[in-house]
Coordinates of C-alpha atoms in Angstrom, one line a residue:
M1 CA -38.3 -74.4 38.6
K2 CA -35.7 -75.8 41.2
K3 CA -33.8 -72.7 40.6
K4 CA -36.9 -70.6 41.3
L5 CA -37.9 -72.4 44.5
S6 CA -34.2 -72.1 45.6
L7 CA -34.2 -68.3 45.1
I8 CA -37.6 -67.9 46.9
F9 CA -36.3 -69.9 49.8
T10 CA -33.0 -67.9 50.0
I11 CA -35.0 -64.7 50.0
G12 CA -37.6 -65.8 52.5
A13 CA -34.9 -67.1 54.8
S14 CA -33.1 -63.7 54.4
L15 CA -36.2 -61.6 55.3
A16 CA -36.9 -63.9 58.3
L17 CA -33.6 -63.3 59.7
L18 CA -33.4 -59.6 58.8
S19 CA -36.8 -59.1 60.4
A20 CA -35.5 -60.4 63.8
C21 CA -33.1 -57.4 63.8
S22 CA -34.3 -54.1 65.3
T23 CA -32.4 -52.2 62.7
V24 CA -31.4 -52.4 59.0
G25 CA -27.6 -51.8 58.6
I26 CA -25.5 -51.1 55.6
E27 CA -24.6 -54.7 55.0
D28 CA -28.3 -55.7 55.2
L29 CA -29.1 -52.9 52.7
A30 CA -26.6 -54.2 50.2
D31 CA -28.0 -57.7 50.6
A32 CA -31.5 -56.3 49.9
N33 CA -30.2 -54.3 46.9
T34 CA -28.7 -57.4 45.5
E35 CA -32.0 -59.3 45.9
I36 CA -34.2 -56.7 44.2
Q37 CA -31.8 -56.8 41.1
Q38 CA -32.3 -60.5 41.1
E39 CA -36.0 -60.1 41.0
L40 CA -35.7 -57.5 38.2
D41 CA -33.5 -60.2 36.3
E42 CA -36.2 -62.5 36.6
L43 CA -38.8 -60.1 35.4
I44 CA -36.7 -59.5 32.4
S45 CA -36.1 -63.0 31.7
L46 CA -39.8 -63.8 32.0
D47 CA -40.8 -61.0 29.6
Q48 CA -38.3 -62.3 27.2
K49 CA -40.0 -65.7 27.3
F50 CA -43.4 -64.1 27.0
S51 CA -42.3 -62.3 23.7
E52 CA -40.9 -65.6 22.3
E53 CA -44.2 -67.3 23.1
E54 CA -46.1 -64.4 21.3
M55 CA -44.0 -64.9 18.3
D56 CA -44.8 -68.6 18.4
L57 CA -48.5 -67.9 18.6
N58 CA -48.3 -66.1 15.3
E59 CA -46.4 -69.0 13.5
Q60 CA -49.1 -71.3 15.1
F61 CA -51.8 -69.2 13.7
Q62 CA -50.4 -69.2 10.2
T63 CA -49.8 -73.0 10.2
L64 CA -53.4 -73.5 11.5
L65 CA -55.1 -71.5 8.6
I66 CA -53.0 -73.5 5.9
E67 CA -53.5 -76.9 7.4
D68 CA -57.0 -76.8 8.9
E69 CA -59.4 -75.3 6.4
E70 CA -62.3 -75.6 8.7
L71 CA -60.5 -74.6 11.9
A72 CA -61.8 -77.7 13.5
S73 CA -58.7 -78.1 15.8
L74 CA -59.7 -75.0 17.6
R75 CA -62.6 -76.9 19.2
N76 CA -60.0 -79.3 20.9
E77 CA -58.2 -78.3 24.1
D78 CA -54.9 -79.6 22.7
A79 CA -54.7 -77.2 19.8
E80 CA -51.2 -75.4 20.0
L81 CA -52.8 -71.9 19.9
L82 CA -54.8 -72.7 23.1
I83 CA -52.0 -74.5 24.8
N84 CA -49.9 -71.3 24.2
I85 CA -52.4 -69.0 25.8
N86 CA -52.8 -71.4 28.8
D87 CA -49.1 -71.8 29.3
R88 CA -48.8 -67.9 29.5
E89 CA -51.7 -67.6 31.6
A90 CA -50.2 -70.1 34.2
E91 CA -46.8 -68.5 34.0
L92 CA -48.4 -64.9 34.5
Q93 CA -48.6 -65.6 38.3
Q94 CA -44.8 -65.1 38.4
F95 CA -45.3 -61.4 37.9
E96 CA -47.3 -61.2 41.2
E97 CA -44.7 -63.2 42.9
Q98 CA -42.0 -60.6 41.8
A99 CA -44.2 -57.7 42.8
D100 CA -44.6 -59.3 46.3
A101 CA -41.1 -59.8 46.7
I102 CA -40.0 -56.2 45.5
Q103 CA -42.7 -54.8 48.0
K104 CA -41.3 -56.7 50.9
K105 CA -37.8 -55.4 50.0
A106 CA -39.0 -51.8 49.7
D107 CA -40.7 -52.1 53.2
Y108 CA -37.6 -53.5 54.5
I109 CA -35.1 -51.0 53.3
S110 CA -37.3 -48.2 54.7
A111 CA -36.1 -49.4 58.1
Y112 CA -32.4 -48.5 57.4
D113 CA -30.9 -46.2 59.9
G114 CA -27.4 -46.1 59.0
E115 CA -25.4 -42.9 58.4
E116 CA -23.8 -43.9 55.1
I117 CA -26.9 -43.1 53.0
S118 CA -29.2 -40.1 53.4
V119 CA -32.8 -40.7 54.8
E120 CA -34.2 -38.8 51.7
L121 CA -32.7 -41.4 49.3
I122 CA -33.8 -44.4 51.1
E123 CA -37.4 -42.8 51.4
K124 CA -37.4 -42.0 47.7
A125 CA -35.9 -45.5 46.8
S126 CA -38.5 -47.5 49.0
E127 CA -41.3 -45.4 47.5
Q128 CA -40.1 -46.0 44.0
F129 CA -39.8 -49.7 44.6
L130 CA -43.3 -49.8 46.0
D131 CA -44.7 -47.9 43.0
F132 CA -42.9 -50.3 40.7
S133 CA -44.3 -53.3 42.5
E134 CA -47.8 -51.9 41.9
S135 CA -47.1 -51.2 38.2
I136 CA -46.0 -54.8 38.0
R137 CA -49.4 -55.9 39.2
S138 CA -51.1 -53.5 36.9
Y139 CA -49.4 -54.8 33.8
Q140 CA -50.1 -58.3 34.9
S141 CA -53.8 -57.4 35.0
D142 CA -53.4 -55.9 31.5
Y143 CA -51.8 -59.0 30.2
Q144 CA -54.5 -61.2 31.5
E145 CA -57.0 -59.0 29.7
S146 CA -55.0 -59.5 26.6
L147 CA -54.9 -63.3 27.0
D148 CA -58.8 -63.2 27.6
F149 CA -59.1 -61.3 24.4
Q150 CA -57.1 -63.9 22.5
K151 CA -58.9 -66.8 23.9
E152 CA -62.3 -65.2 23.1
Y153 CA -61.1 -64.6 19.4
F154 CA -60.2 -68.1 18.8
N155 CA -63.1 -69.3 20.5
Q156 CA -65.3 -67.3 18.1
L157 CA -63.4 -68.6 15.1
A158 CA -64.1 -72.2 16.4
T159 CA -67.8 -71.8 16.0
E160 CA -70.0 -72.6 12.7
E161 CA -71.1 -68.9 12.7
A162 CA -67.6 -67.6 12.2
D163 CA -67.3 -65.6 8.9
Y164 CA -64.8 -63.5 7.1
E165 CA -65.9 -60.1 8.5
G166 CA -65.7 -61.4 12.0
F167 CA -62.3 -63.0 11.2
I168 CA -60.9 -59.8 9.9
Q169 CA -62.5 -57.3 12.5
G170 CA -61.5 -59.7 15.3
L171 CA -58.0 -59.8 14.1
D172 CA -57.8 -56.0 13.9
D173 CA -59.2 -55.7 17.4
L174 CA -56.8 -58.2 18.9
N175 CA -53.9 -56.5 17.3
V176 CA -55.0 -53.1 18.6
N177 CA -55.3 -54.5 22.0
Y178 CA -51.9 -56.1 21.8
Q179 CA -50.4 -52.7 20.7
S180 CA -52.1 -51.0 23.7
L181 CA -50.5 -53.6 26.0
Q182 CA -47.1 -52.8 24.4
A183 CA -47.6 -49.1 25.1
K184 CA -48.3 -50.0 28.7
K185 CA -45.3 -52.2 28.8
E186 CA -43.2 -49.4 27.4
K187 CA -44.2 -47.3 30.4
L188 CA -43.3 -50.3 32.8
D189 CA -39.8 -50.3 31.0
L190 CA -39.3 -46.6 31.8
E191 CA -39.9 -47.4 35.5
L192 CA -37.7 -50.3 35.4
D193 CA -34.9 -48.3 34.0
D194 CA -35.6 -45.8 36.9
V195 CA -35.5 -48.4 39.5
Q196 CA -32.3 -50.0 38.3
G197 CA -30.9 -46.5 38.4
K198 CA -31.8 -46.1 41.9
L199 CA -30.2 -49.4 42.9
I200 CA -27.0 -48.3 41.3
E201 CA -27.2 -44.9 43.2
I202 CA -27.6 -46.6 46.4
N203 CA -25.0 -49.3 45.6
D204 CA -22.4 -46.6 44.8
L205 CA -22.8 -45.2 48.2
I206 CA -22.4 -48.6 50.1
P207 CA -18.8 -49.1 51.2
Q208 CA -17.3 -52.3 49.9
A209 CA -20.2 -52.7 47.6
D210 CA -21.4 -56.0 46.5
E211 CA -18.9 -57.2 43.9
D212 CA -21.4 -59.6 42.3
L213 CA -23.9 -56.7 41.6
E214 CA -21.1 -54.5 40.1
E215 CA -20.0 -57.5 37.9
K216 CA -23.5 -58.3 37.0
K217 CA -24.0 -54.7 36.0
E218 CA -20.8 -54.7 33.9
D219 CA -21.8 -57.8 32.3
T220 CA -25.3 -56.5 31.6
E221 CA -23.8 -53.4 30.0
K222 CA -21.5 -55.4 27.9
E223 CA -24.3 -57.6 26.5
K224 CA -26.3 -54.6 26.1
N225 CA -23.6 -52.8 24.0
E226 CA -23.0 -55.9 22.0
E227 CA -26.7 -56.2 21.2
E228 CA -26.9 -52.5 20.3
Q229 CA -24.0 -53.0 17.9
A230 CA -25.4 -56.1 16.3
N231 CA -28.8 -54.3 15.8
K232 CA -27.0 -51.4 14.4
E233 CA -25.3 -53.5 11.8
V234 CA -28.5 -55.1 10.6
D235 CA -30.8 -52.1 10.9
E236 CA -31.2 -50.5 7.7
S237 CA -33.3 -47.6 9.0
P238 CA -31.4 -44.3 9.6
E239 CA -33.4 -43.7 12.6
E240 CA -32.0 -45.0 15.9
S241 CA -34.4 -47.1 17.9
P242 CA -35.1 -46.2 21.6
E243 CA -33.3 -48.3 24.1
H244 CA -35.3 -50.8 26.1
I245 CA -34.8 -53.3 28.8
L246 CA -38.0 -55.0 28.3
T247 CA -39.0 -56.3 24.9
I248 CA -41.1 -53.9 23.1
R249 CA -42.7 -55.5 19.9
T250 CA -44.1 -53.0 17.4
E251 CA -45.3 -55.7 14.9
P252 CA -48.8 -57.1 15.3
L253 CA -49.5 -60.2 17.6
L254 CA -51.0 -62.0 14.6
N255 CA -50.1 -61.2 11.0
M256 CA -52.6 -61.1 8.2
P257 CA -52.3 -64.7 6.5
R258 CA -51.4 -65.2 2.8
S259 CA -54.4 -67.6 2.5
L260 CA -57.7 -68.2 4.3
P261 CA -59.8 -71.2 5.1
K262 CA -62.3 -72.0 2.5
Q263 CA -65.2 -71.0 4.9
F264 CA -64.1 -67.4 4.8
L265 CA -63.8 -67.3 0.9
Y266 CA -66.5 -65.4 -1.2
D267 CA -68.3 -67.9 -3.7
S268 CA -68.7 -66.3 -7.1
G269 CA -70.5 -69.3 -8.3
V270 CA -68.1 -69.8 -11.2
D271 CA -66.4 -73.2 -10.9
I272 CA -63.1 -73.2 -13.1
P273 CA -60.2 -75.0 -11.2
Y274 CA -56.5 -74.0 -11.6
P275 CA -55.1 -76.1 -14.6
E276 CA -53.3 -79.1 -13.4
D277 CA -50.4 -78.7 -15.9
G278 CA -50.1 -75.0 -15.1
V279 CA -51.6 -72.0 -16.8
K280 CA -50.9 -71.6 -20.5
G281 CA -52.7 -68.6 -21.7
I282 CA -53.3 -66.1 -24.5
Y283 CA -54.0 -62.4 -24.2
T284 CA -57.7 -61.4 -25.2
T285 CA -58.9 -57.8 -25.8
A286 CA -62.3 -56.8 -24.8
Y287 CA -63.3 -56.5 -28.3
S288 CA -62.4 -60.1 -28.9
A289 CA -64.0 -61.4 -25.8
G290 CA -67.2 -59.6 -26.5
G291 CA -67.2 -60.1 -30.2
D292 CA -66.9 -62.5 -33.1
R293 CA -63.3 -63.4 -32.6
M294 CA -64.2 -65.2 -29.3
E295 CA -65.3 -68.3 -31.0
S296 CA -62.0 -68.8 -32.9
L297 CA -60.0 -68.2 -29.8
V298 CA -62.1 -70.9 -27.8
E299 CA -61.5 -73.2 -30.7
L300 CA -57.8 -72.6 -30.5
I301 CA -57.7 -73.3 -26.7
N302 CA -60.0 -76.5 -27.1
T303 CA -57.8 -78.0 -29.8
T304 CA -54.2 -77.3 -28.1
D305 CA -52.6 -77.6 -24.8
L306 CA -53.6 -73.9 -24.2
N307 CA -56.0 -73.4 -21.3
A308 CA -56.3 -69.7 -20.2
M309 CA -57.4 -66.4 -21.2
V310 CA -56.0 -63.0 -20.0
I311 CA -59.0 -60.7 -20.6
D312 CA -58.9 -56.9 -20.5
I313 CA -61.2 -55.7 -17.7
K314 CA -59.6 -52.3 -17.3
D315 CA -57.9 -51.6 -20.7
D316 CA -54.9 -49.3 -21.7
E317 CA -57.0 -46.2 -22.1
G318 CA -58.7 -46.8 -18.7
N319 CA -62.0 -48.0 -19.9
I320 CA -63.7 -50.6 -17.7
T321 CA -65.0 -53.1 -20.2
V322 CA -67.8 -55.0 -18.1
D323 CA -70.4 -54.1 -15.8
L324 CA -68.8 -54.6 -12.5
G325 CA -71.8 -54.2 -10.4
S326 CA -69.9 -51.6 -8.3
D327 CA -71.3 -48.9 -5.9
N328 CA -68.4 -46.7 -6.8
E329 CA -69.6 -43.9 -9.0
L330 CA -66.4 -43.1 -10.6
V331 CA -66.0 -46.9 -11.6
N332 CA -69.3 -46.7 -13.1
E333 CA -68.6 -43.4 -14.8
M334 CA -65.5 -45.1 -16.5
T335 CA -67.3 -48.1 -17.5
N336 CA -67.6 -48.8 -21.3
E337 CA -69.4 -52.1 -21.5
M338 CA -67.9 -54.1 -24.3
I339 CA -68.5 -57.6 -22.7
D340 CA -71.6 -59.4 -21.6
I341 CA -70.1 -60.8 -18.4
E342 CA -72.6 -63.4 -17.7
E343 CA -72.3 -64.7 -21.2
L344 CA -68.5 -64.7 -21.0
M345 CA -68.3 -66.5 -17.8
E346 CA -70.7 -69.2 -19.2
I347 CA -68.5 -69.7 -22.3
L348 CA -65.3 -69.8 -20.0
E349 CA -66.8 -72.3 -17.6
K350 CA -68.2 -74.5 -20.2
N351 CA -64.9 -74.8 -22.1
D352 CA -63.0 -75.0 -18.8
I353 CA -60.9 -71.9 -19.7
Y354 CA -59.1 -70.3 -16.7
P355 CA -60.0 -66.6 -16.4
I356 CA -57.6 -64.1 -15.7
A357 CA -58.6 -60.5 -15.5
R358 CA -56.0 -57.9 -16.8
I359 CA -56.2 -54.6 -15.2
V360 CA -54.1 -51.7 -16.4
V361 CA -53.4 -49.9 -13.4
F362 CA -51.5 -46.6 -13.4
K363 CA -51.6 -45.9 -17.1
D364 CA -55.0 -44.5 -17.4
T365 CA -55.7 -41.5 -19.7
L366 CA -59.5 -41.4 -19.1
L367 CA -59.1 -41.0 -15.4
A368 CA -56.2 -38.6 -15.7
Q369 CA -58.1 -36.2 -17.8
T370 CA -61.2 -36.3 -15.7
N371 CA -59.4 -36.1 -12.4
P372 CA -56.1 -34.1 -12.9
D373 CA -55.5 -34.0 -9.3
W374 CA -54.8 -37.7 -9.5
S375 CA -52.2 -37.3 -12.2
F376 CA -49.1 -35.2 -13.1
T377 CA -49.5 -31.7 -14.7
E378 CA -47.2 -29.5 -16.5
G379 CA -46.4 -25.7 -15.9
N380 CA -49.6 -24.8 -18.1
G381 CA -51.8 -26.9 -15.8
Q382 CA -52.3 -29.5 -18.6
V383 CA -52.3 -33.2 -17.7
W384 CA -48.7 -34.5 -18.8
K385 CA -48.7 -37.1 -21.7
N386 CA -46.1 -39.3 -23.0
R387 CA -44.9 -39.4 -26.6
R388 CA -47.6 -41.8 -27.4
G389 CA -50.3 -39.4 -26.1
E390 CA -50.9 -41.6 -22.9
S391 CA -51.3 -40.0 -19.4
F392 CA -50.7 -41.8 -16.0
I393 CA -52.4 -41.5 -12.6
N394 CA -50.4 -41.1 -9.5
P395 CA -49.1 -44.1 -7.6
Y396 CA -48.4 -42.0 -4.5
L397 CA -52.2 -41.5 -3.9
E398 CA -54.2 -43.9 -1.9
E399 CA -57.4 -42.7 -3.7
V400 CA -55.8 -44.0 -6.8
W401 CA -54.9 -47.3 -5.1
D402 CA -58.5 -47.7 -3.8
Y403 CA -60.1 -47.0 -7.2
N404 CA -58.0 -49.9 -8.9
I405 CA -58.5 -52.2 -6.0
E406 CA -62.3 -51.7 -6.2
V407 CA -62.1 -52.7 -9.8
A408 CA -59.9 -55.8 -8.8
V409 CA -62.3 -56.9 -6.0
Q410 CA -65.3 -56.6 -8.2
A411 CA -63.7 -58.6 -11.0
A412 CA -63.0 -61.3 -8.4
K413 CA -66.6 -61.4 -7.4
L414 CA -67.7 -61.9 -10.9
G415 CA -65.6 -65.2 -11.2
F416 CA -62.1 -64.4 -12.4
K417 CA -59.5 -66.6 -10.6
D418 CA -56.6 -64.3 -11.1
I419 CA -56.1 -60.5 -11.0
Q420 CA -53.2 -59.4 -13.3
Y421 CA -51.9 -56.0 -12.8
D422 CA -50.1 -54.3 -15.7
Y423 CA -48.5 -50.9 -15.7
V424 CA -48.2 -51.1 -12.1
R425 CA -45.5 -48.4 -12.2
F426 CA -44.6 -44.8 -12.7
P427 CA -44.3 -43.4 -16.3
E428 CA -41.0 -44.6 -18.1
G429 CA -38.4 -42.1 -17.6
F430 CA -40.2 -40.5 -14.7
E431 CA -36.9 -39.8 -12.8
N432 CA -36.0 -37.2 -15.5
R433 CA -39.3 -35.2 -15.1
A434 CA -40.0 -35.8 -11.4
D435 CA -38.9 -32.3 -10.5
S436 CA -40.6 -30.5 -13.4
L437 CA -44.2 -31.9 -13.1
S438 CA -46.6 -31.0 -10.4
Y439 CA -48.3 -33.7 -8.3
S440 CA -49.2 -34.7 -4.8
H441 CA -46.8 -36.9 -2.9
G442 CA -50.0 -38.1 -0.6
N443 CA -48.6 -40.0 2.4
Y444 CA -45.1 -39.9 0.9
A445 CA -44.6 -36.2 1.5
D446 CA -41.2 -36.5 2.8
D447 CA -40.0 -37.4 -0.8
T448 CA -37.8 -34.3 -1.4
K449 CA -34.4 -35.7 -2.7
D450 CA -33.8 -37.7 -5.8
V451 CA -32.3 -40.6 -4.1
I452 CA -35.1 -40.6 -1.6
S453 CA -37.5 -40.2 -4.4
M454 CA -36.3 -43.4 -6.0
E455 CA -37.0 -45.2 -2.6
Y456 CA -40.3 -43.8 -2.1
R457 CA -41.4 -44.7 -5.6
N458 CA -40.5 -48.3 -4.9
R459 CA -42.3 -48.1 -1.7
A460 CA -45.5 -46.7 -3.0
V461 CA -45.9 -49.3 -5.8
T462 CA -45.0 -52.2 -3.4
E463 CA -47.3 -51.0 -0.7
F464 CA -50.1 -50.6 -3.3
V465 CA -49.7 -54.3 -4.4
R466 CA -49.5 -55.4 -0.8
K467 CA -52.7 -53.6 0.0
S468 CA -54.3 -55.1 -3.1
K469 CA -53.3 -58.6 -1.9
E470 CA -54.9 -58.1 1.4
S471 CA -58.0 -56.7 -0.1
L472 CA -58.4 -59.7 -2.4
M473 CA -57.8 -62.2 0.0
P474 CA -61.4 -63.1 1.0
Y475 CA -62.2 -63.7 -2.7
G476 CA -59.7 -66.7 -3.1
V477 CA -58.0 -65.2 -6.2
D478 CA -54.3 -65.1 -7.1
L479 CA -52.6 -61.8 -7.7
S480 CA -50.2 -61.4 -10.4
V481 CA -48.0 -58.6 -11.8
D482 CA -46.6 -57.8 -15.2
L483 CA -43.0 -56.4 -15.1
F484 CA -40.3 -55.8 -17.6
G485 CA -37.8 -58.6 -17.9
Y486 CA -35.1 -56.0 -17.5
A487 CA -36.4 -55.4 -13.8
A488 CA -35.0 -58.8 -12.9
V489 CA -31.7 -58.2 -14.6
V490 CA -31.1 -54.8 -12.6
R491 CA -33.4 -56.0 -9.6
E492 CA -34.6 -52.5 -9.0
T493 CA -36.0 -49.9 -11.6
P494 CA -36.4 -47.0 -9.1
G495 CA -37.1 -44.4 -11.8
I496 CA -40.5 -46.2 -12.4
G497 CA -40.9 -47.4 -8.8
Q498 CA -40.4 -51.2 -9.4
S499 CA -38.3 -53.5 -7.2
F500 CA -38.5 -57.0 -8.7
P501 CA -37.7 -58.8 -5.3
D502 CA -40.0 -56.6 -3.3
L503 CA -42.9 -57.2 -5.5
A504 CA -42.1 -60.8 -6.0
K505 CA -42.7 -61.3 -2.3
E506 CA -46.2 -59.8 -2.4
V507 CA -47.8 -61.7 -5.2
D508 CA -48.7 -65.2 -6.3
V509 CA -47.4 -64.9 -9.9
I510 CA -44.8 -62.8 -11.7
S511 CA -45.2 -62.4 -15.5
S512 CA -42.1 -61.0 -16.7
M513 CA -42.3 -59.5 -20.3
I514 CA -39.4 -61.3 -21.8
Y515 CA -40.4 -60.8 -25.5
P516 CA -37.0 -61.2 -27.5
S517 CA -37.9 -58.0 -29.4
H518 CA -37.9 -56.0 -26.2
W519 CA -34.2 -56.5 -25.5
G520 CA -31.5 -54.3 -26.8
L521 CA -28.6 -55.4 -28.9
G522 CA -26.2 -57.3 -26.8
N523 CA -28.5 -57.6 -23.8
L524 CA -28.4 -61.1 -22.0
D525 CA -25.0 -61.7 -23.9
I526 CA -27.0 -62.1 -27.2
A527 CA -26.0 -59.8 -30.1
K528 CA -29.4 -59.6 -31.7
P529 CA -31.9 -60.9 -29.2
D530 CA -35.1 -61.0 -31.6
L531 CA -33.2 -63.5 -33.7
E532 CA -32.7 -66.1 -30.9
P533 CA -35.9 -66.7 -29.2
Y534 CA -34.9 -69.7 -27.4
Q535 CA -31.6 -68.3 -26.0
V536 CA -33.2 -65.1 -24.8
V537 CA -35.6 -67.1 -22.7
N538 CA -33.0 -69.5 -21.4
N539 CA -30.7 -66.7 -20.5
Y540 CA -33.3 -64.7 -18.7
L541 CA -34.5 -67.4 -16.6
A542 CA -31.1 -68.0 -15.2
I543 CA -31.5 -64.5 -13.7
E544 CA -35.0 -64.7 -12.5
Q545 CA -34.4 -68.0 -10.9
E546 CA -31.5 -66.8 -8.9
I547 CA -33.8 -64.2 -7.4
F548 CA -36.4 -66.7 -6.6
E549 CA -34.0 -69.0 -5.0
E550 CA -33.0 -66.3 -2.6
L551 CA -36.7 -65.5 -1.8
G552 CA -37.2 -69.2 -0.9
N553 CA -40.9 -69.8 0.3
E554 CA -41.7 -66.3 -0.5
A555 CA -41.0 -66.8 -4.5
P556 CA -44.0 -66.5 -6.6
I557 CA -44.9 -68.7 -9.6
S558 CA -43.0 -67.7 -12.8
R559 CA -45.6 -67.3 -15.7
P560 CA -43.7 -65.1 -18.3
W561 CA -45.2 -63.2 -21.3
L562 CA -43.9 -64.6 -24.6
Q563 CA -43.8 -63.1 -28.1
D564 CA -46.1 -64.1 -30.9
F565 CA -45.8 -61.0 -33.0
T566 CA -43.3 -59.8 -35.5
A567 CA -41.1 -56.8 -34.5
S568 CA -40.4 -55.3 -37.9
Y569 CA -39.8 -51.9 -36.5
L570 CA -36.4 -53.2 -35.1
G571 CA -35.1 -52.8 -38.8
A572 CA -33.8 -55.2 -41.4
G573 CA -31.3 -57.6 -39.9
N574 CA -32.3 -57.2 -36.3
Y575 CA -35.7 -59.0 -36.4
K576 CA -37.3 -62.3 -37.8
N577 CA -40.8 -63.2 -38.5
Y578 CA -42.4 -64.9 -35.6
G579 CA -44.6 -67.9 -36.2
A580 CA -45.1 -71.4 -34.8
A581 CA -41.3 -72.3 -34.7
E582 CA -40.3 -69.2 -32.8
V583 CA -43.3 -69.6 -30.2
T584 CA -42.4 -73.3 -29.9
A585 CA -38.6 -72.3 -29.2
Q586 CA -39.7 -69.9 -26.4
I587 CA -41.9 -72.6 -24.7
E588 CA -39.2 -75.2 -25.0
A589 CA -36.7 -73.0 -23.3
L590 CA -39.0 -72.6 -20.4
A591 CA -39.5 -76.3 -20.0
D592 CA -35.9 -77.0 -20.2
N593 CA -35.6 -74.7 -17.2
G594 CA -38.4 -76.2 -15.2
V595 CA -41.1 -73.5 -16.0
H596 CA -44.4 -74.8 -17.4
E597 CA -46.6 -71.7 -17.3
Y598 CA -46.7 -68.8 -19.7
L599 CA -48.8 -66.3 -21.5
L600 CA -48.7 -65.4 -25.3
W601 CA -49.0 -61.8 -26.3
N602 CA -50.3 -60.6 -29.8
A603 CA -52.1 -57.3 -29.6
G604 CA -54.5 -58.3 -32.3
N605 CA -55.1 -61.7 -30.7
R606 CA -54.0 -63.5 -33.9
Y607 CA -52.0 -66.5 -32.8
S608 CA -49.5 -68.9 -34.6
P609 CA -51.1 -72.1 -35.5
G610 CA -49.0 -75.3 -35.2
A611 CA -46.8 -74.4 -32.2
T612 CA -46.0 -76.9 -29.6
Y613 CA -47.6 -75.6 -26.5
K614 CA -46.5 -78.4 -24.0
F615 CA -43.3 -80.2 -23.3
N616 CA -43.0 -83.0 -20.8

């Protein structure tokens, strides 16, 4: 502040002295030139400070939603969010001070009557400086409106009437308003560039030009070049970013949070808490969940350390197995009710069994046959099928995304606590037939080259999962995905569109399918993986945990799928009969690596009795 006051005093004294002169000479013009540049530097510095405070606001917002479930702190004047806004409002006055100072300089230099610089240039510069001072005031007004918008939003959240719809709509409106402000700042940025150009143009015509200004110009150019080089090194985008003097932010002011306060969450009426010792579950088909097998499966869970069921809600054919109560006609058309959902939830709640809804996403033969435009077709117009006679729907299409998200949302509303996506990918080997099949690229129409195709497939799958996570947020459920264990080993399987690290950042749980039978001979440094269940799990986790360490706080829970079936199809000498000992060995390997969640897979839902399901 002392520096600011000193600068204002210096400028004021200079103006008072110069106003006493009847004319403005070349030396006076050089001084005015320097002083205008100083005001511009102040403007740039203030803008940078505001941008940093805007980023702070987002961090404070995310922390608030995690730490204050009822948002009670927003009712206090000392809430960090409100202090942030009030501070910027107080600092906003400085824009007007800079506009006033630049206006005075513009009026002053218009009185120049020397011969070194043309009248036309002086008049044009003076007019440009005056216009810029008005633009600063206009931007100040726009920024104040944005601050008022922010205060209004947080004041609404502090009321007892605040709900999820208002929370989301207000968040969207606030971010739209903020991006409008950035668009206005971008115009101010262009004017600022022109004003600086005019200063340089005048300065170049002044004999014995102010060396300090030239030096500052050189230093500024050097810093700018260094910053551009640094940005170029870290920027992975092939497109060059436009050059700006002011900070133009393209990201939202407030990001969508990863969790919400309880008051904004949908209440399904089903009260089944997350298991204290972690999820230890079994796979259950719709036939089992809605049939006689359910009783024995509940008994298995009640007499062991198992505590969860993964239940088919949208199965491998595309059948929706329960009445979801959806308004979507296509969802209802694909419903083949195999489960009485009220009866199922009553059983699960009574026995404290954690419910996970398995949704097979992009492998969907039923939907592909009824909606070929949503699938992949061959030259004869027929929907493509793999060797098992299965068809897939197209992960590029947002219509396909929305269909599956609707199933997920309705399952969450029924009381499922975890939505598990399986087959969240393109068909296996898709990279070998991508050019021969016909299909829409949707919003990924620029996908034209193979190397780009792989990137686009990864993006499509990841962005679908991200959208799912946002859509499920108000229902208070976790989102999990099933991935091949091999995806962690290679990190990206772009042929099918799965990037293990990218997907891991978007979900709450990763369930890698690490069945010993699914690894080829020699994989994971094991000659015959199916014969060594403990070593397979142990060696795999070393790879997965390395990725999770890199992700830090963004890492999800690890809840792998384990094998409780015999893979005789591997041939004599390459497989063993799986039972209690082999299941126990896999669970023990998890525990030895600090992982205490898992899911058991047996397609027929017949699980080995006598296994040890929990290790301390």
